[in-house]
CSV table of C-alpha atoms in Angstrom, one decimal:
chain,number,residue,atom,x,y,z
A,21,MET,CA,-137.2,-8.8,-44.1
A,22,LEU,CA,-133.7,-7.8,-43.1
A,23,GLY,CA,-131.9,-10.4,-42.2
A,24,VAL,CA,-125.4,-11.1,-39.0
A,25,VAL,CA,-123.7,-10.2,-36.0
A,26,ALA,CA,-125.6,-9.5,-32.8
A,27,VAL,CA,-123.9,-6.5,-31.4
A,28,SER,CA,-125.6,-4.1,-29.1
A,29,ALA,CA,-123.0,-1.3,-29.1
A,30,GLY,CA,-122.2,-1.2,-32.8
A,31,LEU,CA,-121.8,-3.2,-36.0
A,32,ALA,CA,-118.8,-4.1,-38.1
A,33,PRO,CA,-119.6,-4.1,-41.8
A,34,ALA,CA,-119.9,-7.4,-43.6
A,35,ARG,CA,-116.6,-8.1,-45.4
A,36,ALA,CA,-116.5,-9.6,-48.9
A,37,ALA,CA,-113.8,-12.1,-49.8
A,38,VAL,CA,-111.2,-9.6,-51.1
A,39,PRO,CA,-107.5,-10.5,-50.9
A,40,VAL,CA,-105.6,-8.1,-48.7
A,41,SER,CA,-102.9,-8.1,-51.4
A,42,ALA,CA,-105.2,-6.7,-54.1
A,43,LEU,CA,-104.0,-3.8,-56.2
A,44,ALA,CA,-107.6,-2.7,-56.6
A,45,SER,CA,-110.9,-3.9,-55.2
A,46,SER,CA,-114.6,-2.9,-55.2
A,47,VAL,CA,-117.6,-4.1,-53.2
A,48,LEU,CA,-120.9,-2.5,-54.2
A,49,VAL,CA,-123.1,-3.2,-51.1
A,50,GLN,CA,-122.5,-4.7,-47.7
A,51,LEU,CA,-125.3,-5.3,-45.2
A,52,THR,CA,-125.1,-6.3,-41.5
A,53,ASN,CA,-128.1,-6.8,-39.2
A,54,THR,CA,-128.2,-7.4,-35.5
A,55,GLN,CA,-130.5,-9.9,-33.9
A,56,VAL,CA,-133.3,-7.8,-32.4
A,57,ASP,CA,-136.1,-10.2,-31.1
A,58,ALA,CA,-138.4,-7.3,-30.1
A,59,ILE,CA,-139.0,-6.5,-33.8
A,60,GLY,CA,-138.3,-9.9,-35.3
A,61,LEU,CA,-135.0,-8.9,-36.9
A,62,THR,CA,-132.6,-11.8,-37.5
A,63,ALA,CA,-128.8,-11.6,-37.5
A,64,TYR,CA,-127.3,-11.5,-41.0
A,65,ALA,CA,-124.2,-10.4,-42.9
A,66,GLY,CA,-123.7,-10.4,-46.7
A,67,SER,CA,-122.3,-8.6,-49.7
A,68,TYR,CA,-123.2,-8.1,-53.3
A,69,GLY,CA,-121.3,-6.9,-56.4
A,70,THR,CA,-117.5,-7.4,-56.2
A,71,ALA,CA,-114.5,-6.9,-58.4
A,72,VAL,CA,-110.7,-7.3,-57.7
A,73,SER,CA,-107.4,-6.9,-59.5
A,74,THR,CA,-104.5,-8.8,-57.9
A,75,SER,CA,-101.8,-8.3,-60.5
A,76,VAL,CA,-100.6,-5.6,-62.9
A,77,GLY,CA,-102.5,-5.7,-66.2
A,78,GLN,CA,-105.6,-7.3,-64.7
A,79,ASP,CA,-109.0,-5.8,-65.2
A,80,ASP,CA,-112.2,-7.1,-63.5
A,81,PRO,CA,-115.7,-6.0,-64.8
A,82,GLY,CA,-117.4,-7.2,-61.6
A,83,ASP,CA,-119.1,-10.3,-60.3
A,84,PHE,CA,-122.9,-10.0,-59.5
A,85,SER,CA,-123.7,-13.5,-58.5
A,86,ASP,CA,-125.5,-13.7,-55.2
A,87,PRO,CA,-124.2,-16.4,-52.9
A,88,ASP,CA,-125.2,-14.5,-49.7
A,89,GLY,CA,-128.9,-14.1,-50.8
A,90,MET,CA,-128.6,-10.3,-50.7
A,91,LEU,CA,-131.2,-9.7,-53.4
A,92,SER,CA,-133.9,-11.1,-51.0
A,93,ARG,CA,-133.2,-8.2,-48.7
A,94,ILE,CA,-132.2,-5.3,-51.1
A,95,SER,CA,-133.2,-4.0,-54.5
A,96,ILE,CA,-131.1,-2.0,-57.0
A,97,ALA,CA,-132.1,-0.4,-60.2
A,98,THR,CA,-128.6,-0.2,-61.9
A,99,GLN,CA,-125.3,-1.4,-60.6
A,100,ASN,CA,-121.6,-1.4,-61.4
A,101,ALA,CA,-118.4,-2.6,-59.7
A,102,ARG,CA,-115.1,-2.5,-61.6
A,103,THR,CA,-111.4,-2.6,-61.0
A,104,SER,CA,-108.3,-2.1,-63.2
A,105,ALA,CA,-104.5,-2.4,-62.5
A,106,GLN,CA,-102.6,-1.0,-65.5
A,107,THR,CA,-99.0,0.2,-65.3
A,108,SER,CA,-100.1,3.8,-65.5
A,109,LYS,CA,-102.9,3.7,-62.9
A,110,TYR,CA,-104.8,1.3,-60.5
A,111,TYR,CA,-108.4,2.2,-59.8
A,112,ALA,CA,-111.6,0.8,-58.3
A,113,GLN,CA,-115.2,2.1,-58.8
A,114,ALA,CA,-118.7,1.3,-57.7
A,115,ASN,CA,-122.0,3.0,-58.6
A,116,LEU,CA,-125.7,2.3,-58.3
A,117,THR,CA,-129.1,3.8,-58.5
A,118,ALA,CA,-132.3,3.4,-56.5
A,119,LEU,CA,-131.0,1.2,-53.6
A,120,GLN,CA,-133.6,0.1,-51.0
A,121,VAL,CA,-133.3,-2.1,-47.9
A,122,ASP,CA,-136.6,-3.7,-46.9
A,123,PHE,CA,-137.9,-4.8,-43.5
A,124,ASN,CA,-141.5,-6.0,-43.0
A,125,SER,CA,-142.5,-4.7,-46.3
A,126,LYS,CA,-141.2,-1.3,-45.3
A,127,ALA,CA,-138.3,0.7,-46.8
A,128,LEU,CA,-136.0,0.7,-43.8
A,129,VAL,CA,-133.2,2.5,-45.8
A,130,ARG,CA,-133.5,4.0,-49.2
A,131,LEU,CA,-131.1,5.9,-51.4
A,132,GLY,CA,-132.9,7.9,-54.2
A,133,GLU,CA,-135.1,10.9,-54.9
A,134,ALA,CA,-137.5,11.8,-52.3
A,135,ALA,CA,-140.3,11.3,-54.8
A,136,GLY,CA,-138.9,8.0,-56.0
A,137,SER,CA,-137.1,9.3,-59.1
A,138,VAL,CA,-133.8,7.8,-60.3
A,139,SER,CA,-130.6,9.0,-58.7
A,140,SER,CA,-127.1,7.7,-58.6
A,141,PHE,CA,-124.4,7.0,-56.1
A,142,ASP,CA,-120.7,6.9,-57.1
A,143,SER,CA,-117.6,5.7,-55.2
A,144,TYR,CA,-114.1,5.9,-56.7
A,145,ALA,CA,-110.4,5.3,-55.7
A,146,GLU,CA,-107.2,5.5,-57.8
A,147,CYS,CA,-103.5,5.6,-57.4
A,148,VAL,CA,-100.6,6.2,-59.8
A,149,PRO,CA,-97.7,3.8,-59.1
A,150,PRO,CA,-94.0,4.7,-59.3
A,151,PRO,CA,-92.0,6.0,-61.1
A,152,VAL,CA,-94.5,8.7,-61.9
A,153,GLY,CA,-96.3,8.3,-58.5
A,154,PRO,CA,-97.2,7.6,-56.0
A,155,TYR,CA,-100.3,9.8,-56.3
A,156,ALA,CA,-103.8,8.9,-55.0
A,157,LEU,CA,-107.4,10.2,-55.0
A,158,ALA,CA,-110.7,9.0,-53.6
A,159,TYR,CA,-114.3,10.2,-53.4
A,160,ASN,CA,-118.0,9.1,-53.1
A,161,ARG,CA,-120.9,11.1,-54.4
A,162,SER,CA,-124.7,10.9,-54.3
A,163,ALA,CA,-125.6,13.2,-57.1
A,164,GLY,CA,-129.3,14.3,-57.0
A,165,SER,CA,-130.1,11.6,-54.4
A,166,VAL,CA,-131.2,11.6,-50.8
A,167,ILE,CA,-131.0,9.1,-48.0
A,168,THR,CA,-134.1,8.2,-46.1
A,169,VAL,CA,-134.8,5.9,-43.1
A,170,LEU,CA,-138.4,4.8,-42.7
A,171,GLY,CA,-139.4,7.5,-45.2
A,172,ARG,CA,-137.6,10.3,-43.4
A,173,GLN,CA,-134.7,12.1,-44.8
A,174,VAL,CA,-131.3,11.9,-43.0
A,175,ARG,CA,-128.2,13.9,-43.8
A,176,ILE,CA,-124.5,13.4,-43.3
A,177,GLY,CA,-123.8,13.2,-39.6
A,178,THR,CA,-126.2,12.1,-36.9
A,179,THR,CA,-130.0,12.3,-37.1
A,180,LYS,CA,-132.5,11.2,-34.4
A,181,LEU,CA,-136.0,10.0,-35.5
A,182,ASP,CA,-139.0,9.4,-33.3
A,183,ILE,CA,-140.9,6.4,-34.5
A,184,THR,CA,-143.7,4.0,-33.4
A,185,GLY,CA,-144.5,0.4,-34.0
A,186,ALA,CA,-146.5,1.4,-37.1
A,187,ASP,CA,-143.4,2.7,-38.8
A,188,LEU,CA,-141.7,-0.7,-38.3
A,189,GLY,CA,-144.8,-2.8,-38.9
A,190,VAL,CA,-144.5,-4.2,-35.4
A,191,PRO,CA,-147.7,-3.4,-33.3
A,192,THR,CA,-146.1,-4.4,-30.0
A,193,ILE,CA,-143.6,-1.5,-30.2
A,194,GLY,CA,-144.7,1.9,-28.8
A,195,THR,CA,-143.0,5.2,-29.0
A,196,SER,CA,-139.3,4.7,-29.6
A,197,THR,CA,-136.2,6.5,-31.0
A,198,LEU,CA,-133.8,5.7,-33.9
A,199,THR,CA,-130.4,7.2,-34.3
A,200,VAL,CA,-129.0,7.3,-37.8
A,201,VAL,CA,-125.3,8.1,-38.5
A,202,VAL,CA,-124.3,8.8,-42.1
A,203,ALA,CA,-120.5,8.9,-42.6
A,204,PRO,CA,-118.8,9.2,-45.9
A,205,HIS,CA,-115.1,8.1,-46.1
A,206,GLU,CA,-112.7,9.6,-48.7
A,207,ASN,CA,-108.9,9.2,-48.4
A,208,PRO,CA,-107.5,11.3,-49.8
A,209,ALA,CA,-110.4,13.6,-50.8
A,210,ALA,CA,-108.0,15.6,-53.1
A,211,GLN,CA,-105.1,14.2,-55.1
A,212,ASN,CA,-102.2,13.7,-52.7
A,213,ARG,CA,-98.7,12.2,-52.9
A,214,GLN,CA,-99.5,8.8,-51.2
A,215,SER,CA,-99.5,5.2,-52.3
A,216,SER,CA,-103.1,4.2,-51.5
A,217,ALA,CA,-106.7,5.4,-51.7
A,218,ASP,CA,-110.0,4.2,-50.4
A,219,ALA,CA,-113.6,5.4,-50.1
A,220,TRP,CA,-117.1,4.2,-49.0
A,221,LEU,CA,-120.3,5.5,-47.4
A,222,ASP,CA,-121.6,4.1,-44.1
A,223,ILE,CA,-125.2,4.3,-42.9
A,224,ASP,CA,-125.6,3.1,-39.3
A,225,VAL,CA,-129.0,2.7,-37.7
A,226,SER,CA,-129.4,2.1,-33.9
A,227,GLY,CA,-132.2,2.7,-31.5
A,228,THR,CA,-134.0,2.5,-28.2
A,229,LEU,CA,-137.2,0.5,-28.5
A,230,ASN,CA,-140.0,0.5,-26.0
A,231,ASP,CA,-143.2,-1.6,-25.9
A,232,THR,CA,-146.6,-0.1,-25.9
A,233,SER,CA,-146.5,0.4,-22.1
A,234,GLY,CA,-143.3,2.4,-22.4
A,235,THR,CA,-141.0,-0.3,-21.1
A,236,GLN,CA,-137.6,-0.5,-22.9
A,237,VAL,CA,-137.2,-3.8,-24.7
A,238,TYR,CA,-134.1,-3.1,-26.7
A,239,GLN,CA,-131.3,-0.6,-27.0
A,240,GLY,CA,-128.3,-0.8,-29.5
A,241,ALA,CA,-127.3,-1.3,-33.1
A,242,ILE,CA,-130.0,-2.4,-35.6
A,243,THR,CA,-128.5,-2.4,-39.0
A,244,ARG,CA,-125.4,-1.1,-40.9
A,245,LEU,CA,-125.2,-0.5,-44.6
A,246,ARG,CA,-121.8,0.2,-46.4
A,247,LEU,CA,-122.1,1.3,-50.0
A,248,GLY,CA,-119.3,1.4,-52.6
A,249,GLU,CA,-116.2,0.3,-50.6
A,250,VAL,CA,-113.3,0.8,-53.0
A,251,HIS,CA,-109.5,0.5,-52.6
A,252,ALA,CA,-106.4,1.1,-54.7
A,253,ASN,CA,-102.9,0.3,-53.5
A,254,CYS,CA,-99.7,1.3,-55.3
A,255,ALA,CA,-97.3,0.7,-52.4
A,256,GLU,CA,-93.9,-0.6,-53.7
A,257,ASN,CA,-93.7,-2.9,-50.7
A,258,GLY,CA,-97.3,-4.0,-51.3
A,259,PRO,CA,-98.5,-7.1,-53.1
A,260,THR,CA,-95.9,-8.9,-55.1
A,261,PRO,CA,-96.1,-12.0,-57.3
A,262,THR,CA,-95.2,-15.3,-55.7
A,263,PRO,CA,-91.4,-15.8,-56.4
A,264,THR,CA,-90.2,-18.9,-58.1
A,265,PRO,CA,-88.3,-21.0,-55.6
A,266,THR,CA,-84.5,-20.8,-56.2
A,267,PRO,CA,-82.3,-23.8,-55.3
A,268,THR,CA,-80.3,-23.1,-52.2
A,269,PRO,CA,-76.6,-22.8,-53.2
A,270,THR,CA,-74.1,-25.2,-51.7
A,271,PRO,CA,-72.0,-23.1,-49.3
A,272,THR,CA,-68.3,-22.8,-50.3
A,273,PRO,CA,-66.0,-23.8,-47.4
A,274,THR,CA,-63.9,-21.1,-46.0
A,275,ASP,CA,-60.2,-21.6,-46.2
A,276,THR,CA,-58.9,-21.4,-42.7
A,277,GLY,CA,-55.3,-21.9,-43.7
A,278,THR,CA,-52.8,-24.4,-42.5
A,279,PRO,CA,-52.6,-24.4,-38.7
A,280,THR,CA,-49.3,-23.0,-37.4
A,281,PRO,CA,-47.6,-25.6,-35.1
A,282,THR,CA,-46.9,-24.3,-31.6
A,283,ASP,CA,-43.2,-24.2,-30.9
A,284,THR,CA,-42.8,-26.0,-27.6
A,285,GLY,CA,-39.0,-25.5,-27.6
A,286,THR,CA,-36.1,-27.9,-27.8
A,287,PRO,CA,-35.9,-30.0,-24.6
A,288,THR,CA,-32.7,-29.3,-22.6
A,289,PRO,CA,-30.6,-32.5,-22.3
A,290,THR,CA,-29.7,-33.7,-18.9
A,291,GLY,CA,-26.3,-35.1,-18.1
A,292,THR,CA,-23.3,-35.2,-20.5
A,293,PRO,CA,-24.1,-36.2,-24.0
A,294,THR,CA,-22.1,-39.0,-25.5
A,295,PRO,CA,-20.0,-37.6,-28.4
A,296,THR,CA,-20.3,-39.2,-31.7
A,297,PRO,CA,-16.9,-40.7,-32.9
A,298,THR,CA,-15.4,-38.7,-35.7
A,299,ASP,CA,-13.6,-40.5,-38.5
A,300,THR,CA,-10.0,-39.3,-38.2
A,301,GLY,CA,-9.0,-40.6,-41.5
A,302,THR,CA,-5.5,-42.2,-41.1
A,303,PRO,CA,-5.4,-44.9,-38.4
A,304,THR,CA,-3.1,-44.5,-35.4
A,305,PRO,CA,-0.1,-46.9,-35.8
A,306,THR,CA,1.1,-49.1,-33.0
A,307,PRO,CA,4.9,-49.4,-33.1
A,308,THR,CA,6.5,-52.8,-32.7
A,309,ASN,CA,10.0,-54.0,-31.7
A,310,SER,CA,10.6,-55.7,-35.0
A,311,THR,CA,13.8,-54.8,-36.8
A,312,ASN,CA,12.4,-55.9,-40.1
A,313,SER,CA,9.6,-53.4,-40.1
A,314,GLY,CA,10.2,-50.2,-42.1
A,315,SER,CA,7.0,-48.5,-41.1
A,316,PRO,CA,4.5,-49.0,-38.3
A,317,THR,CA,1.7,-51.5,-38.7
A,318,PRO,CA,-1.7,-50.0,-38.1
A,319,THR,CA,-3.9,-51.8,-35.6
A,320,GLY,CA,-7.5,-51.3,-34.5
A,321,SER,CA,-10.0,-48.8,-35.8
A,322,PRO,CA,-9.7,-45.0,-35.7
A,323,THR,CA,-11.0,-43.2,-32.6
A,324,GLY,CA,-11.8,-39.7,-31.7
A,325,THR,CA,-8.7,-39.1,-29.6
A,326,VAL,CA,-5.2,-40.6,-30.5
A,327,THR,CA,-4.0,-42.7,-27.6
A,328,PRO,CA,-0.5,-44.4,-28.2
A,329,THR,CA,-0.4,-48.1,-27.2
A,330,PRO,CA,2.8,-48.9,-25.3
A,331,PRO,CA,5.0,-51.6,-26.9
A,332,PRO,CA,5.4,-54.9,-25.1
A,333,THR,CA,8.5,-55.3,-23.0
A,334,PRO,CA,11.0,-57.6,-24.8
A,335,THR,CA,12.1,-60.8,-23.1
A,336,PRO,CA,15.9,-60.8,-22.5
A,337,THR,CA,17.7,-63.2,-24.8
A,338,GLY,CA,21.3,-62.5,-23.9
A,339,SER,CA,23.6,-60.7,-21.4
A,340,GLY,CA,23.7,-56.9,-20.7
A,341,THR,CA,20.9,-54.4,-20.2
A,342,THR,CA,18.1,-54.1,-22.6
A,343,ALA,CA,17.6,-50.6,-24.0
A,344,PRO,CA,14.1,-49.2,-23.7
A,345,PRO,CA,12.2,-49.0,-26.9
A,346,VAL,CA,11.6,-45.8,-28.6
A,347,THR,CA,8.0,-44.6,-27.9
A,348,PRO,CA,6.5,-42.5,-30.6
A,349,THR,CA,5.3,-39.0,-29.5
A,350,PRO,CA,1.5,-38.8,-29.4
A,351,THR,CA,-0.3,-36.1,-31.2
A,352,ASP,CA,-3.1,-33.9,-29.8
A,353,SER,CA,-4.9,-33.7,-33.1
A,354,GLU,CA,-8.6,-34.8,-32.8
A,355,GLY,CA,-9.3,-34.5,-36.5
A,356,GLY,CA,-6.9,-37.2,-37.6
A,357,GLY,CA,-4.7,-36.7,-40.6
A,358,ASP,CA,-0.9,-37.6,-40.9
A,359,LEU,CA,1.0,-38.4,-37.8
A,360,ALA,CA,3.8,-36.1,-36.7
A,361,HIS,CA,7.3,-37.1,-38.0
A,362,THR,CA,9.3,-39.0,-35.3
A,363,GLY,CA,12.5,-39.9,-37.2
A,364,ALA,CA,11.9,-43.7,-36.6
A,365,ASP,CA,12.8,-44.6,-40.2
A,366,GLY,CA,16.5,-43.3,-39.9
A,367,LEU,CA,17.3,-44.9,-36.6
A,368,THR,CA,16.3,-48.5,-37.4
A,369,PRO,CA,20.0,-49.9,-38.1
A,370,VAL,CA,21.4,-48.2,-35.0
A,371,LEU,CA,18.7,-49.6,-32.8
A,372,ALA,CA,19.4,-53.1,-34.0
A,373,VAL,CA,23.1,-52.9,-33.0
A,374,LEU,CA,22.3,-51.2,-29.7
A,375,GLY,CA,19.7,-53.8,-28.9
A,376,ALA,CA,22.2,-56.7,-29.4
A,377,ALA,CA,24.8,-55.0,-27.1
A,378,LEU,CA,22.3,-54.5,-24.4
A,379,ALA,CA,21.2,-58.1,-24.6
A,380,ALA,CA,24.8,-59.4,-24.2
A,381,ALA,CA,25.3,-57.1,-21.2
A,382,GLY,CA,22.1,-58.3,-19.6
A,383,ALA,CA,23.2,-61.9,-19.9
A,384,GLY,CA,26.5,-61.2,-18.2
A,385,VAL,CA,24.9,-59.6,-15.3
A,386,LEU,CA,22.6,-62.5,-14.9
A,387,ARG,CA,25.5,-65.0,-14.7
A,388,ILE,CA,27.3,-62.9,-12.1
A,389,GLY,CA,24.2,-62.8,-10.0
A,390,ARG,CA,23.8,-66.6,-10.0
A,391,ARG,CA,27.5,-67.2,-8.9
A,392,THR,CA,27.1,-64.8,-6.0
A,393,GLY,CA,24.0,-66.6,-4.9
A,394,ARG,CA,25.7,-70.0,-4.8
A,395,ALA,CA,28.7,-68.6,-2.8
A,396,ARG,CA,26.3,-67.3,-0.1
A,397,HIS,CA,24.6,-70.6,0.2
A,398,ARG,CA,27.9,-72.3,0.9
């Protein structure tokens, strides 16, 4: 019995577990049945005979274990599924002889000689990788074989078959119609400059089923068979080995330079600034009225501007008029240095005599004034 996807409009082929990154892959047979209660067909999807090469240098002679239970639904006389991925060429191939899909002890689909003799089906895809390639080629061939559905030959394209319940082994089905579509796929069918190649053969069976009274009981897909699906992929941006993790480098800080300070300008002073006193060097002498002094005695600390200090007024000690002292001439020099020459050193003896005379004259005037005062009081 046939035995997954209940689809009335069409069936997708069963997909084997082939990595999408494979360099080459091959699946010998894929079967998909729709649930059709009117004839007792249960939903099913399975595959049989797989090979895959996922890295350069890997060959796979094929795996023919049967985890999907396909061999309870199909029979094959000889079988082959192989892949290879060498540096010179990647290829995938599948071939078989005498394939039959059974339903209710009937040969629903058969690939072989009409009389039951042995025939073969071959499917192949290859690609040549760079730098020589990419070049690709694919084909499928059924040399000396024919495809039959319920014992009736079908050809590439669409074929309609009139059947009854006896053909299906279901007595409740009356006159009905099956539609069979045979579609080979070859890309490219001739060698071409491209990086991938693939090929397969699809046999789709659908139908309109009526009961014995002529009432329609089902319409849609019944079964799909895909034979010899092969792929080869030489794309440079295709599968690549998993890279070894590389430690992330520590980023080097970017030198942004020393920030340039913003010149805010020199603040303008308000008011009159106080000048800093400048050392004038030689102190300014203050002359005295001493006759024993040969040079002026310095007093105080140097200042920025030379200001002469007036001598004290001498107290009269005798008669006559006291002569005014000689005042040294001030200098306008702000930078200090030697005082201007006044001739004070040469006049010292003369001033002493002249001072004594003035003192005597001052004393005489004072006595005259006192006598005059007494006479007036009398």
